[in-house]
């Protein structure tokens, strides 16, 4: 029986062949990402409470990310360091590690790596399979269903005409029954990889918009913060 467990787990995590075809077309359209080792992004954001900025500095080869949000409408920023999907810590303004973060908080912060989600969805989601075509933000899309590492359902949408990933919808880990929709917008196709420069988030009755000042890719591994765990 023990010999069967790895095989069963492998089968459970496989992507169906029709879903893989959609992913492959998306990847071909985006272009080569094989040399990317890290990326950083800064966006100007507008939410129900006002303006803020979101900065992420991410490893492209594992789950490490430095996350920062600074708000116009309240004095204290929010900084966090995510080591992997299971371990993360809050930071103070001097980037000194404070207490640990819960897994749902880590999942929400990791979800803000929107470009990484778009560039390598198969590293974020599991057991992907193709559903019927649908309309997502007025775009005719192929639709995949999958689950995230918390086991929560997520749907991925791929524009039938452009072949690019139009966005995702997922369950809010904090609020039962609430769906979060993320729509990727304003695509820049001048360089490789092809990326979006804006996005809109619908969360219940609330709307958030992100406009990116920059999205920088590097062939160098990210310089990770070293610290003593609290």
mmCIF file with all atom_site columns, C-alpha atoms in Angstrom:
data_model
loop_
_atom_site.group_PDB
_atom_site.id
_atom_site.type_symbol
_atom_site.label_atom_id
_atom_site.label_alt_id
_atom_site.label_comp_id
_atom_site.label_asym_id
_atom_site.label_entity_id
_atom_site.label_seq_id
_atom_site.pdbx_PDB_ins_code
_atom_site.Cartn_x
_atom_site.Cartn_y
_atom_site.Cartn_z
_atom_site.occupancy
_atom_site.B_iso_or_equiv
_atom_site.pdbx_formal_charge
_atom_site.auth_seq_id
_atom_site.auth_comp_id
_atom_site.auth_asym_id
_atom_site.auth_atom_id
_atom_site.pdbx_PDB_model_num
ATOM 1   C CA . UNK A 1 1   ? 0.000   0.000  0.000   1.00 0.00 ? 1   UNK A CA 1
ATOM 2   C CA . UNK A 1 2   ? 2.806   2.418  0.815   1.00 0.00 ? 2   UNK A CA 1
ATOM 3   C CA . UNK A 1 3   ? 4.129   2.120  -2.737  1.00 0.00 ? 3   UNK A CA 1
ATOM 4   C CA . UNK A 1 4   ? 0.774   3.259  -4.131  1.00 0.00 ? 4   UNK A CA 1
ATOM 5   C CA . UNK A 1 5   ? 0.544   6.514  -2.173  1.00 0.00 ? 5   UNK A CA 1
ATOM 6   C CA . UNK A 1 6   ? 3.008   8.587  -4.265  1.00 0.00 ? 6   UNK A CA 1
ATOM 7   C CA . UNK A 1 7   ? 1.313   7.416  -7.471  1.00 0.00 ? 7   UNK A CA 1
ATOM 8   C CA . UNK A 1 8   ? -2.126  8.307  -6.151  1.00 0.00 ? 8   UNK A CA 1
ATOM 9   C CA . UNK A 1 9   ? -0.917  11.739 -5.069  1.00 0.00 ? 9   UNK A CA 1
ATOM 10  C CA . UNK A 1 10  ? 0.665   12.291 -8.464  1.00 0.00 ? 10  UNK A CA 1
ATOM 11  C CA . UNK A 1 11  ? -2.547  11.409 -10.257 1.00 0.00 ? 11  UNK A CA 1
ATOM 12  C CA . UNK A 1 12  ? -4.535  13.737 -7.974  1.00 0.00 ? 12  UNK A CA 1
ATOM 13  C CA . UNK A 1 13  ? -2.274  16.669 -8.834  1.00 0.00 ? 13  UNK A CA 1
ATOM 14  C CA . UNK A 1 14  ? -2.184  16.165 -12.604 1.00 0.00 ? 14  UNK A CA 1
ATOM 15  C CA . UNK A 1 15  ? -3.739  18.693 -14.969 1.00 0.00 ? 15  UNK A CA 1
ATOM 16  C CA . UNK A 1 16  ? -6.206  17.289 -17.488 1.00 0.00 ? 16  UNK A CA 1
ATOM 17  C CA . UNK A 1 17  ? -5.047  17.247 -21.113 1.00 0.00 ? 17  UNK A CA 1
ATOM 18  C CA . UNK A 1 18  ? -7.658  19.785 -22.392 1.00 0.00 ? 18  UNK A CA 1
ATOM 19  C CA . UNK A 1 19  ? -6.729  22.165 -19.564 1.00 0.00 ? 19  UNK A CA 1
ATOM 20  C CA . UNK A 1 20  ? -3.038  21.733 -20.351 1.00 0.00 ? 20  UNK A CA 1
ATOM 21  C CA . UNK A 1 21  ? -3.686  22.755 -23.960 1.00 0.00 ? 21  UNK A CA 1
ATOM 22  C CA . UNK A 1 22  ? -5.192  26.057 -22.769 1.00 0.00 ? 22  UNK A CA 1
ATOM 23  C CA . UNK A 1 23  ? -2.216  26.646 -20.458 1.00 0.00 ? 23  UNK A CA 1
ATOM 24  C CA . UNK A 1 24  ? 0.247   25.882 -23.252 1.00 0.00 ? 24  UNK A CA 1
ATOM 25  C CA . UNK A 1 25  ? -1.410  28.370 -25.625 1.00 0.00 ? 25  UNK A CA 1
ATOM 26  C CA . UNK A 1 26  ? -1.307  31.032 -22.923 1.00 0.00 ? 26  UNK A CA 1
ATOM 27  C CA . UNK A 1 27  ? 2.376   30.329 -22.256 1.00 0.00 ? 27  UNK A CA 1
ATOM 28  C CA . UNK A 1 28  ? 3.225   30.519 -25.977 1.00 0.00 ? 28  UNK A CA 1
ATOM 29  C CA . UNK A 1 29  ? 1.512   33.921 -26.222 1.00 0.00 ? 29  UNK A CA 1
ATOM 30  C CA . UNK A 1 30  ? 3.222   35.290 -23.096 1.00 0.00 ? 30  UNK A CA 1
ATOM 31  C CA . UNK A 1 31  ? 6.665   34.272 -24.354 1.00 0.00 ? 31  UNK A CA 1
ATOM 32  C CA . UNK A 1 32  ? 9.759   32.797 -22.772 1.00 0.00 ? 32  UNK A CA 1
ATOM 33  C CA . UNK A 1 33  ? 10.049  33.074 -18.971 1.00 0.00 ? 33  UNK A CA 1
ATOM 34  C CA . UNK A 1 34  ? 12.730  30.418 -18.429 1.00 0.00 ? 34  UNK A CA 1
ATOM 35  C CA . UNK A 1 35  ? 15.455  32.889 -17.431 1.00 0.00 ? 35  UNK A CA 1
ATOM 36  C CA . UNK A 1 36  ? 13.375  34.791 -14.858 1.00 0.00 ? 36  UNK A CA 1
ATOM 37  C CA . UNK A 1 37  ? 14.561  34.238 -11.297 1.00 0.00 ? 37  UNK A CA 1
ATOM 38  C CA . UNK A 1 38  ? 12.887  37.147 -9.466  1.00 0.00 ? 38  UNK A CA 1
ATOM 39  C CA . UNK A 1 39  ? 10.486  40.001 -10.063 1.00 0.00 ? 39  UNK A CA 1
ATOM 40  C CA . UNK A 1 40  ? 9.321   43.158 -8.324  1.00 0.00 ? 40  UNK A CA 1
ATOM 41  C CA . UNK A 1 41  ? 6.182   45.195 -8.881  1.00 0.00 ? 41  UNK A CA 1
ATOM 42  C CA . UNK A 1 42  ? 4.797   48.486 -7.578  1.00 0.00 ? 42  UNK A CA 1
ATOM 43  C CA . UNK A 1 43  ? 1.171   49.475 -8.092  1.00 0.00 ? 43  UNK A CA 1
ATOM 44  C CA . UNK A 1 44  ? -0.901  52.512 -7.240  1.00 0.00 ? 44  UNK A CA 1
ATOM 45  C CA . UNK A 1 45  ? -4.147  51.207 -5.785  1.00 0.00 ? 45  UNK A CA 1
ATOM 46  C CA . UNK A 1 46  ? -7.601  52.590 -5.066  1.00 0.00 ? 46  UNK A CA 1
ATOM 47  C CA . UNK A 1 47  ? -9.988  50.842 -2.677  1.00 0.00 ? 47  UNK A CA 1
ATOM 48  C CA . UNK A 1 48  ? -13.179 51.683 -0.767  1.00 0.00 ? 48  UNK A CA 1
ATOM 49  C CA . UNK A 1 49  ? -11.189 53.501 1.946   1.00 0.00 ? 49  UNK A CA 1
ATOM 50  C CA . UNK A 1 50  ? -8.866  55.471 -0.332  1.00 0.00 ? 50  UNK A CA 1
ATOM 51  C CA . UNK A 1 51  ? -5.497  55.329 -2.061  1.00 0.00 ? 51  UNK A CA 1
ATOM 52  C CA . UNK A 1 52  ? -2.560  53.100 -1.216  1.00 0.00 ? 52  UNK A CA 1
ATOM 53  C CA . UNK A 1 53  ? 0.447   51.424 -2.837  1.00 0.00 ? 53  UNK A CA 1
ATOM 54  C CA . UNK A 1 54  ? 1.307   47.729 -3.031  1.00 0.00 ? 54  UNK A CA 1
ATOM 55  C CA . UNK A 1 55  ? 4.873   46.512 -3.516  1.00 0.00 ? 55  UNK A CA 1
ATOM 56  C CA . UNK A 1 56  ? 5.991   42.908 -3.924  1.00 0.00 ? 56  UNK A CA 1
ATOM 57  C CA . UNK A 1 57  ? 9.496   41.553 -4.358  1.00 0.00 ? 57  UNK A CA 1
ATOM 58  C CA . UNK A 1 58  ? 9.234   37.884 -5.243  1.00 0.00 ? 58  UNK A CA 1
ATOM 59  C CA . UNK A 1 59  ? 11.326  34.868 -6.016  1.00 0.00 ? 59  UNK A CA 1
ATOM 60  C CA . UNK A 1 60  ? 10.207  33.254 -9.263  1.00 0.00 ? 60  UNK A CA 1
ATOM 61  C CA . UNK A 1 61  ? 11.611  29.875 -8.248  1.00 0.00 ? 61  UNK A CA 1
ATOM 62  C CA . UNK A 1 62  ? 10.021  29.445 -4.802  1.00 0.00 ? 62  UNK A CA 1
ATOM 63  C CA . UNK A 1 63  ? 7.379   31.055 -2.576  1.00 0.00 ? 63  UNK A CA 1
ATOM 64  C CA . UNK A 1 64  ? 9.506   33.785 -0.973  1.00 0.00 ? 64  UNK A CA 1
ATOM 65  C CA . UNK A 1 65  ? 8.009   37.303 -1.190  1.00 0.00 ? 65  UNK A CA 1
ATOM 66  C CA . UNK A 1 66  ? 8.480   40.630 0.572   1.00 0.00 ? 66  UNK A CA 1
ATOM 67  C CA . UNK A 1 67  ? 5.098   42.379 0.733   1.00 0.00 ? 67  UNK A CA 1
ATOM 68  C CA . UNK A 1 68  ? 4.500   46.067 1.537   1.00 0.00 ? 68  UNK A CA 1
ATOM 69  C CA . UNK A 1 69  ? 1.425   48.287 1.550   1.00 0.00 ? 69  UNK A CA 1
ATOM 70  C CA . UNK A 1 70  ? 1.460   52.008 2.429   1.00 0.00 ? 70  UNK A CA 1
ATOM 71  C CA . UNK A 1 71  ? -1.804  53.883 2.902   1.00 0.00 ? 71  UNK A CA 1
ATOM 72  C CA . UNK A 1 72  ? -2.841  57.500 2.410   1.00 0.00 ? 72  UNK A CA 1
ATOM 73  C CA . UNK A 1 73  ? -5.767  57.063 4.807   1.00 0.00 ? 73  UNK A CA 1
ATOM 74  C CA . UNK A 1 74  ? -4.029  55.575 7.851   1.00 0.00 ? 74  UNK A CA 1
ATOM 75  C CA . UNK A 1 75  ? -0.624  56.115 9.449   1.00 0.00 ? 75  UNK A CA 1
ATOM 76  C CA . UNK A 1 76  ? 0.717   52.596 9.804   1.00 0.00 ? 76  UNK A CA 1
ATOM 77  C CA . UNK A 1 77  ? 1.918   50.618 6.769   1.00 0.00 ? 77  UNK A CA 1
ATOM 78  C CA . UNK A 1 78  ? 1.670   46.850 6.517   1.00 0.00 ? 78  UNK A CA 1
ATOM 79  C CA . UNK A 1 79  ? 4.845   44.899 5.818   1.00 0.00 ? 79  UNK A CA 1
ATOM 80  C CA . UNK A 1 80  ? 5.263   41.123 5.698   1.00 0.00 ? 80  UNK A CA 1
ATOM 81  C CA . UNK A 1 81  ? 7.809   38.506 4.754   1.00 0.00 ? 81  UNK A CA 1
ATOM 82  C CA . UNK A 1 82  ? 6.581   35.196 3.318   1.00 0.00 ? 82  UNK A CA 1
ATOM 83  C CA . UNK A 1 83  ? 9.087   32.334 3.338   1.00 0.00 ? 83  UNK A CA 1
ATOM 84  C CA . UNK A 1 84  ? 6.759   29.723 1.874   1.00 0.00 ? 84  UNK A CA 1
ATOM 85  C CA . UNK A 1 85  ? 3.057   28.821 1.780   1.00 0.00 ? 85  UNK A CA 1
ATOM 86  C CA . UNK A 1 86  ? 3.231   27.634 5.371   1.00 0.00 ? 86  UNK A CA 1
ATOM 87  C CA . UNK A 1 87  ? 5.442   30.261 7.052   1.00 0.00 ? 87  UNK A CA 1
ATOM 88  C CA . UNK A 1 88  ? 5.367   34.046 7.106   1.00 0.00 ? 88  UNK A CA 1
ATOM 89  C CA . UNK A 1 89  ? 5.975   36.951 9.483   1.00 0.00 ? 89  UNK A CA 1
ATOM 90  C CA . UNK A 1 90  ? 4.825   40.501 10.016  1.00 0.00 ? 90  UNK A CA 1
ATOM 91  C CA . UNK A 1 91  ? 7.503   43.196 9.823   1.00 0.00 ? 91  UNK A CA 1
ATOM 92  C CA . UNK A 1 92  ? 7.827   46.603 11.420  1.00 0.00 ? 92  UNK A CA 1
ATOM 93  C CA . UNK A 1 93  ? 8.751   49.729 9.434   1.00 0.00 ? 93  UNK A CA 1
ATOM 94  C CA . UNK A 1 94  ? 12.436  48.877 9.762   1.00 0.00 ? 94  UNK A CA 1
ATOM 95  C CA . UNK A 1 95  ? 11.762  45.423 8.278   1.00 0.00 ? 95  UNK A CA 1
ATOM 96  C CA . UNK A 1 96  ? 12.462  43.764 11.604  1.00 0.00 ? 96  UNK A CA 1
ATOM 97  C CA . UNK A 1 97  ? 10.566  40.501 11.936  1.00 0.00 ? 97  UNK A CA 1
ATOM 98  C CA . UNK A 1 98  ? 7.688   40.467 14.424  1.00 0.00 ? 98  UNK A CA 1
ATOM 99  C CA . UNK A 1 99  ? 5.136   37.700 15.009  1.00 0.00 ? 99  UNK A CA 1
ATOM 100 C CA . UNK A 1 100 ? 4.074   34.834 12.692  1.00 0.00 ? 100 UNK A CA 1
ATOM 101 C CA . UNK A 1 101 ? 1.204   35.050 10.214  1.00 0.00 ? 101 UNK A CA 1
ATOM 102 C CA . UNK A 1 102 ? -1.652  32.581 9.846   1.00 0.00 ? 102 UNK A CA 1
ATOM 103 C CA . UNK A 1 103 ? -1.981  30.422 6.738   1.00 0.00 ? 103 UNK A CA 1
ATOM 104 C CA . UNK A 1 104 ? -5.051  32.338 5.442   1.00 0.00 ? 104 UNK A CA 1
ATOM 105 C CA . UNK A 1 105 ? -3.128  35.634 5.757   1.00 0.00 ? 105 UNK A CA 1
ATOM 106 C CA . UNK A 1 106 ? -0.178  34.101 3.916   1.00 0.00 ? 106 UNK A CA 1
ATOM 107 C CA . UNK A 1 107 ? -2.527  32.893 1.170   1.00 0.00 ? 107 UNK A CA 1
ATOM 108 C CA . UNK A 1 108 ? -4.057  36.360 0.744   1.00 0.00 ? 108 UNK A CA 1
ATOM 109 C CA . UNK A 1 109 ? -0.633  38.039 0.566   1.00 0.00 ? 109 UNK A CA 1
ATOM 110 C CA . UNK A 1 110 ? 0.691   35.454 -1.885  1.00 0.00 ? 110 UNK A CA 1
ATOM 111 C CA . UNK A 1 111 ? -2.376  36.096 -4.047  1.00 0.00 ? 111 UNK A CA 1
ATOM 112 C CA . UNK A 1 112 ? -1.093  39.660 -4.584  1.00 0.00 ? 112 UNK A CA 1
ATOM 113 C CA . UNK A 1 113 ? 1.734   38.294 -6.742  1.00 0.00 ? 113 UNK A CA 1
ATOM 114 C CA . UNK A 1 114 ? -0.630  38.746 -9.667  1.00 0.00 ? 114 UNK A CA 1
ATOM 115 C CA . UNK A 1 115 ? 1.985   38.661 -12.418 1.00 0.00 ? 115 UNK A CA 1
ATOM 116 C CA . UNK A 1 116 ? 3.510   35.482 -11.066 1.00 0.00 ? 116 UNK A CA 1
ATOM 117 C CA . UNK A 1 117 ? 0.017   33.969 -10.877 1.00 0.00 ? 117 UNK A CA 1
ATOM 118 C CA . UNK A 1 118 ? -0.491  34.882 -14.532 1.00 0.00 ? 118 UNK A CA 1
ATOM 119 C CA . UNK A 1 119 ? 2.945   33.743 -15.700 1.00 0.00 ? 119 UNK A CA 1
ATOM 120 C CA . UNK A 1 120 ? 2.981   30.349 -13.987 1.00 0.00 ? 120 UNK A CA 1
ATOM 121 C CA . UNK A 1 121 ? -0.531  29.364 -12.854 1.00 0.00 ? 121 UNK A CA 1
ATOM 122 C CA . UNK A 1 122 ? 0.384   25.680 -12.802 1.00 0.00 ? 122 UNK A CA 1
ATOM 123 C CA . UNK A 1 123 ? 2.723   26.403 -9.875  1.00 0.00 ? 123 UNK A CA 1
ATOM 124 C CA . UNK A 1 124 ? -0.123  27.959 -7.863  1.00 0.00 ? 124 UNK A CA 1
ATOM 125 C CA . UNK A 1 125 ? -3.107  25.769 -8.609  1.00 0.00 ? 125 UNK A CA 1
ATOM 126 C CA . UNK A 1 126 ? -3.728  22.033 -8.674  1.00 0.00 ? 126 UNK A CA 1
ATOM 127 C CA . UNK A 1 127 ? -5.998  19.460 -10.345 1.00 0.00 ? 127 UNK A CA 1
ATOM 128 C CA . UNK A 1 128 ? -6.910  21.810 -13.170 1.00 0.00 ? 128 UNK A CA 1
ATOM 129 C CA . UNK A 1 129 ? -9.570  20.719 -15.617 1.00 0.00 ? 129 UNK A CA 1
ATOM 130 C CA . UNK A 1 130 ? -11.526 22.356 -18.397 1.00 0.00 ? 130 UNK A CA 1
ATOM 131 C CA . UNK A 1 131 ? -15.140 23.472 -17.914 1.00 0.00 ? 131 UNK A CA 1
ATOM 132 C CA . UNK A 1 132 ? -17.592 24.933 -20.402 1.00 0.00 ? 132 UNK A CA 1
ATOM 133 C CA . UNK A 1 133 ? -16.746 28.294 -22.002 1.00 0.00 ? 133 UNK A CA 1
ATOM 134 C CA . UNK A 1 134 ? -18.033 31.367 -20.196 1.00 0.00 ? 134 UNK A CA 1
ATOM 135 C CA . UNK A 1 135 ? -17.990 35.161 -20.165 1.00 0.00 ? 135 UNK A CA 1
ATOM 136 C CA . UNK A 1 136 ? -15.693 36.909 -17.714 1.00 0.00 ? 136 UNK A CA 1
ATOM 137 C CA . UNK A 1 137 ? -15.758 40.735 -17.552 1.00 0.00 ? 137 UNK A CA 1
ATOM 138 C CA . UNK A 1 138 ? -17.374 40.792 -21.030 1.00 0.00 ? 138 UNK A CA 1
ATOM 139 C CA . UNK A 1 139 ? -14.631 38.564 -22.475 1.00 0.00 ? 139 UNK A CA 1
ATOM 140 C CA . UNK A 1 140 ? -15.438 35.212 -24.066 1.00 0.00 ? 140 UNK A CA 1
ATOM 141 C CA . UNK A 1 141 ? -13.187 32.809 -22.192 1.00 0.00 ? 141 UNK A CA 1
ATOM 142 C CA . UNK A 1 142 ? -12.121 29.235 -21.736 1.00 0.00 ? 142 UNK A CA 1
ATOM 143 C CA . UNK A 1 143 ? -12.674 28.306 -18.099 1.00 0.00 ? 143 UNK A CA 1
ATOM 144 C CA . UNK A 1 144 ? -10.578 26.029 -15.898 1.00 0.00 ? 144 UNK A CA 1
ATOM 145 C CA . UNK A 1 145 ? -11.466 24.887 -12.407 1.00 0.00 ? 145 UNK A CA 1
ATOM 146 C CA . UNK A 1 146 ? -8.731  24.073 -9.889  1.00 0.00 ? 146 UNK A CA 1
ATOM 147 C CA . UNK A 1 147 ? -7.877  24.341 -6.207  1.00 0.00 ? 147 UNK A CA 1
ATOM 148 C CA . UNK A 1 148 ? -5.271  26.338 -4.322  1.00 0.00 ? 148 UNK A CA 1
ATOM 149 C CA . UNK A 1 149 ? -2.885  25.002 -1.664  1.00 0.00 ? 149 UNK A CA 1
ATOM 150 C CA . UNK A 1 150 ? -5.548  25.537 1.024   1.00 0.00 ? 150 UNK A CA 1
ATOM 151 C CA . UNK A 1 151 ? -7.879  23.272 -0.933  1.00 0.00 ? 151 UNK A CA 1
ATOM 152 C CA . UNK A 1 152 ? -10.184 26.175 -1.845  1.00 0.00 ? 152 UNK A CA 1
ATOM 153 C CA . UNK A 1 153 ? -11.738 26.273 -5.325  1.00 0.00 ? 153 UNK A CA 1
ATOM 154 C CA . UNK A 1 154 ? -10.492 28.701 -7.948  1.00 0.00 ? 154 UNK A CA 1
ATOM 155 C CA . UNK A 1 155 ? -11.466 29.340 -11.559 1.00 0.00 ? 155 UNK A CA 1
ATOM 156 C CA . UNK A 1 156 ? -9.045  30.548 -14.214 1.00 0.00 ? 156 UNK A CA 1
ATOM 157 C CA . UNK A 1 157 ? -10.196 32.377 -17.338 1.00 0.00 ? 157 UNK A CA 1
ATOM 158 C CA . UNK A 1 158 ? -8.366  32.551 -20.671 1.00 0.00 ? 158 UNK A CA 1
ATOM 159 C CA . UNK A 1 159 ? -9.497  34.896 -23.430 1.00 0.00 ? 159 UNK A CA 1
ATOM 160 C CA . UNK A 1 160 ? -10.472 32.802 -26.463 1.00 0.00 ? 160 UNK A CA 1
ATOM 161 C CA . UNK A 1 161 ? -9.199  35.405 -28.937 1.00 0.00 ? 161 UNK A CA 1
ATOM 162 C CA . UNK A 1 162 ? -5.922  36.568 -27.371 1.00 0.00 ? 162 UNK A CA 1
ATOM 163 C CA . UNK A 1 163 ? -5.227  33.244 -25.564 1.00 0.00 ? 163 UNK A CA 1
ATOM 164 C CA . UNK A 1 164 ? -4.004  35.284 -22.590 1.00 0.00 ? 164 UNK A CA 1
ATOM 165 C CA . UNK A 1 165 ? -5.181  34.731 -19.035 1.00 0.00 ? 165 UNK A CA 1
ATOM 166 C CA . UNK A 1 166 ? -8.063  37.132 -18.414 1.00 0.00 ? 166 UNK A CA 1
ATOM 167 C CA . UNK A 1 167 ? -8.143  36.632 -14.656 1.00 0.00 ? 167 UNK A CA 1
ATOM 168 C CA . UNK A 1 168 ? -9.258  34.421 -11.807 1.00 0.00 ? 168 UNK A CA 1
ATOM 169 C CA . UNK A 1 169 ? -12.106 34.029 -9.345  1.00 0.00 ? 169 UNK A CA 1
ATOM 170 C CA . UNK A 1 170 ? -11.596 32.396 -5.974  1.00 0.00 ? 170 UNK A CA 1
ATOM 171 C CA . UNK A 1 171 ? -13.187 31.879 -2.600  1.00 0.00 ? 171 UNK A CA 1
ATOM 172 C CA . UNK A 1 172 ? -12.338 34.447 0.066   1.00 0.00 ? 172 UNK A CA 1
ATOM 173 C CA . UNK A 1 173 ? -10.616 32.448 2.842   1.00 0.00 ? 173 UNK A CA 1
ATOM 174 C CA . UNK A 1 174 ? -11.859 35.018 5.373   1.00 0.00 ? 174 UNK A CA 1
ATOM 175 C CA . UNK A 1 175 ? -15.541 35.184 4.432   1.00 0.00 ? 175 UNK A CA 1
ATOM 176 C CA . UNK A 1 176 ? -17.563 32.076 3.690   1.00 0.00 ? 176 UNK A CA 1
ATOM 177 C CA . UNK A 1 177 ? -19.488 32.283 0.446   1.00 0.00 ? 177 UNK A CA 1
ATOM 178 C CA . UNK A 1 178 ? -17.754 35.425 -0.834  1.00 0.00 ? 178 UNK A CA 1
ATOM 179 C CA . UNK A 1 179 ? -16.042 35.260 -4.237  1.00 0.00 ? 179 UNK A CA 1
ATOM 180 C CA . UNK A 1 180 ? -13.088 37.439 -5.205  1.00 0.00 ? 180 UNK A CA 1
ATOM 181 C CA . UNK A 1 181 ? -12.752 38.199 -8.922  1.00 0.00 ? 181 UNK A CA 1
ATOM 182 C CA . UNK A 1 182 ? -9.496  39.549 -10.376 1.00 0.00 ? 182 UNK A CA 1
ATOM 183 C CA . UNK A 1 183 ? -9.476  40.875 -13.960 1.00 0.00 ? 183 UNK A CA 1
ATOM 184 C CA . UNK A 1 184 ? -6.165  41.494 -15.765 1.00 0.00 ? 184 UNK A CA 1
ATOM 185 C CA . UNK A 1 185 ? -6.296  44.587 -18.010 1.00 0.00 ? 185 UNK A CA 1
ATOM 186 C CA . UNK A 1 186 ? -4.265  46.868 -20.295 1.00 0.00 ? 186 UNK A CA 1
ATOM 187 C CA . UNK A 1 187 ? -1.862  44.330 -21.765 1.00 0.00 ? 187 UNK A CA 1
ATOM 188 C CA . UNK A 1 188 ? 1.605   45.435 -22.859 1.00 0.00 ? 188 UNK A CA 1
ATOM 189 C CA . UNK A 1 189 ? 2.614   43.233 -25.795 1.00 0.00 ? 189 UNK A CA 1
ATOM 190 C CA . UNK A 1 190 ? 5.733   45.172 -26.815 1.00 0.00 ? 190 UNK A CA 1
ATOM 191 C CA . UNK A 1 191 ? 8.194   43.037 -24.860 1.00 0.00 ? 191 UNK A CA 1
ATOM 192 C CA . UNK A 1 192 ? 8.604   39.487 -23.596 1.00 0.00 ? 192 UNK A CA 1
ATOM 193 C CA . UNK A 1 193 ? 7.045   38.360 -21.402 1.00 0.00 ? 193 UNK A CA 1
ATOM 194 C CA . UNK A 1 194 ? 3.714   39.926 -22.283 1.00 0.00 ? 194 UNK A CA 1
ATOM 195 C CA . UNK A 1 195 ? 2.201   41.419 -19.121 1.00 0.00 ? 195 UNK A CA 1
ATOM 196 C CA . UNK A 1 196 ? -0.826  43.389 -17.927 1.00 0.00 ? 196 UNK A CA 1
ATOM 197 C CA . UNK A 1 197 ? -0.431  46.885 -16.496 1.00 0.00 ? 197 UNK A CA 1
ATOM 198 C CA . UNK A 1 198 ? -3.753  47.245 -14.687 1.00 0.00 ? 198 UNK A CA 1
ATOM 199 C CA . UNK A 1 199 ? -6.209  45.027 -12.856 1.00 0.00 ? 199 UNK A CA 1
ATOM 200 C CA . UNK A 1 200 ? -9.593  45.270 -11.181 1.00 0.00 ? 200 UNK A CA 1
ATOM 201 C CA . UNK A 1 201 ? -10.666 43.287 -8.122  1.00 0.00 ? 201 UNK A CA 1
ATOM 202 C CA . UNK A 1 202 ? -14.320 42.731 -7.233  1.00 0.00 ? 202 UNK A CA 1
ATOM 203 C CA . UNK A 1 203 ? -14.745 41.511 -3.665  1.00 0.00 ? 203 UNK A CA 1
ATOM 204 C CA . UNK A 1 204 ? -18.365 41.335 -2.641  1.00 0.00 ? 204 UNK A CA 1
ATOM 205 C CA . UNK A 1 205 ? -19.701 44.878 -3.014  1.00 0.00 ? 205 UNK A CA 1
ATOM 206 C CA . UNK A 1 206 ? -16.200 46.392 -2.962  1.00 0.00 ? 206 UNK A CA 1
ATOM 207 C CA . UNK A 1 207 ? -14.015 47.332 -5.930  1.00 0.00 ? 207 UNK A CA 1
ATOM 208 C CA . UNK A 1 208 ? -10.228 47.714 -5.966  1.00 0.00 ? 208 UNK A CA 1
ATOM 209 C CA . UNK A 1 209 ? -8.087  48.918 -8.856  1.00 0.00 ? 209 UNK A CA 1
ATOM 210 C CA . UNK A 1 210 ? -4.338  48.481 -9.356  1.00 0.00 ? 210 UNK A CA 1
ATOM 211 C CA . UNK A 1 211 ? -2.305  50.507 -11.859 1.00 0.00 ? 211 UNK A CA 1
ATOM 212 C CA . UNK A 1 212 ? 1.311   49.382 -12.066 1.00 0.00 ? 212 UNK A CA 1
ATOM 213 C CA . UNK A 1 213 ? 4.145   51.891 -12.002 1.00 0.00 ? 213 UNK A CA 1
ATOM 214 C CA . UNK A 1 214 ? 6.538   49.123 -12.923 1.00 0.00 ? 214 UNK A CA 1
ATOM 215 C CA . UNK A 1 215 ? 6.957   45.375 -13.176 1.00 0.00 ? 215 UNK A CA 1
ATOM 216 C CA . UNK A 1 216 ? 10.647  44.432 -13.268 1.00 0.00 ? 216 UNK A CA 1
ATOM 217 C CA . UNK A 1 217 ? 12.040  40.996 -14.073 1.00 0.00 ? 217 UNK A CA 1
ATOM 218 C CA . UNK A 1 218 ? 15.530  39.804 -13.201 1.00 0.00 ? 218 UNK A CA 1
ATOM 219 C CA . UNK A 1 219 ? 17.712  36.854 -14.137 1.00 0.00 ? 219 UNK A CA 1
ATOM 220 C CA . UNK A 1 220 ? 19.302  37.109 -10.679 1.00 0.00 ? 220 UNK A CA 1
ATOM 221 C CA . UNK A 1 221 ? 18.012  35.245 -7.655  1.00 0.00 ? 221 UNK A CA 1
ATOM 222 C CA . UNK A 1 222 ? 16.318  37.446 -5.077  1.00 0.00 ? 222 UNK A CA 1
ATOM 223 C CA . UNK A 1 223 ? 18.427  38.643 -2.144  1.00 0.00 ? 223 UNK A CA 1
ATOM 224 C CA . UNK A 1 224 ? 16.614  37.177 0.840   1.00 0.00 ? 224 UNK A CA 1
ATOM 225 C CA . UNK A 1 225 ? 16.387  38.785 4.264   1.00 0.00 ? 225 UNK A CA 1
ATOM 226 C CA . UNK A 1 226 ? 18.142  36.821 6.987   1.00 0.00 ? 226 UNK A CA 1
ATOM 227 C CA . UNK A 1 227 ? 16.782  36.989 10.519  1.00 0.00 ? 227 UNK A CA 1
ATOM 228 C CA . UNK A 1 228 ? 16.349  35.169 13.786  1.00 0.00 ? 228 UNK A CA 1
ATOM 229 C CA . UNK A 1 229 ? 12.876  33.708 14.123  1.00 0.00 ? 229 UNK A CA 1
ATOM 230 C CA . UNK A 1 230 ? 10.886  35.174 17.028  1.00 0.00 ? 230 UNK A CA 1
#
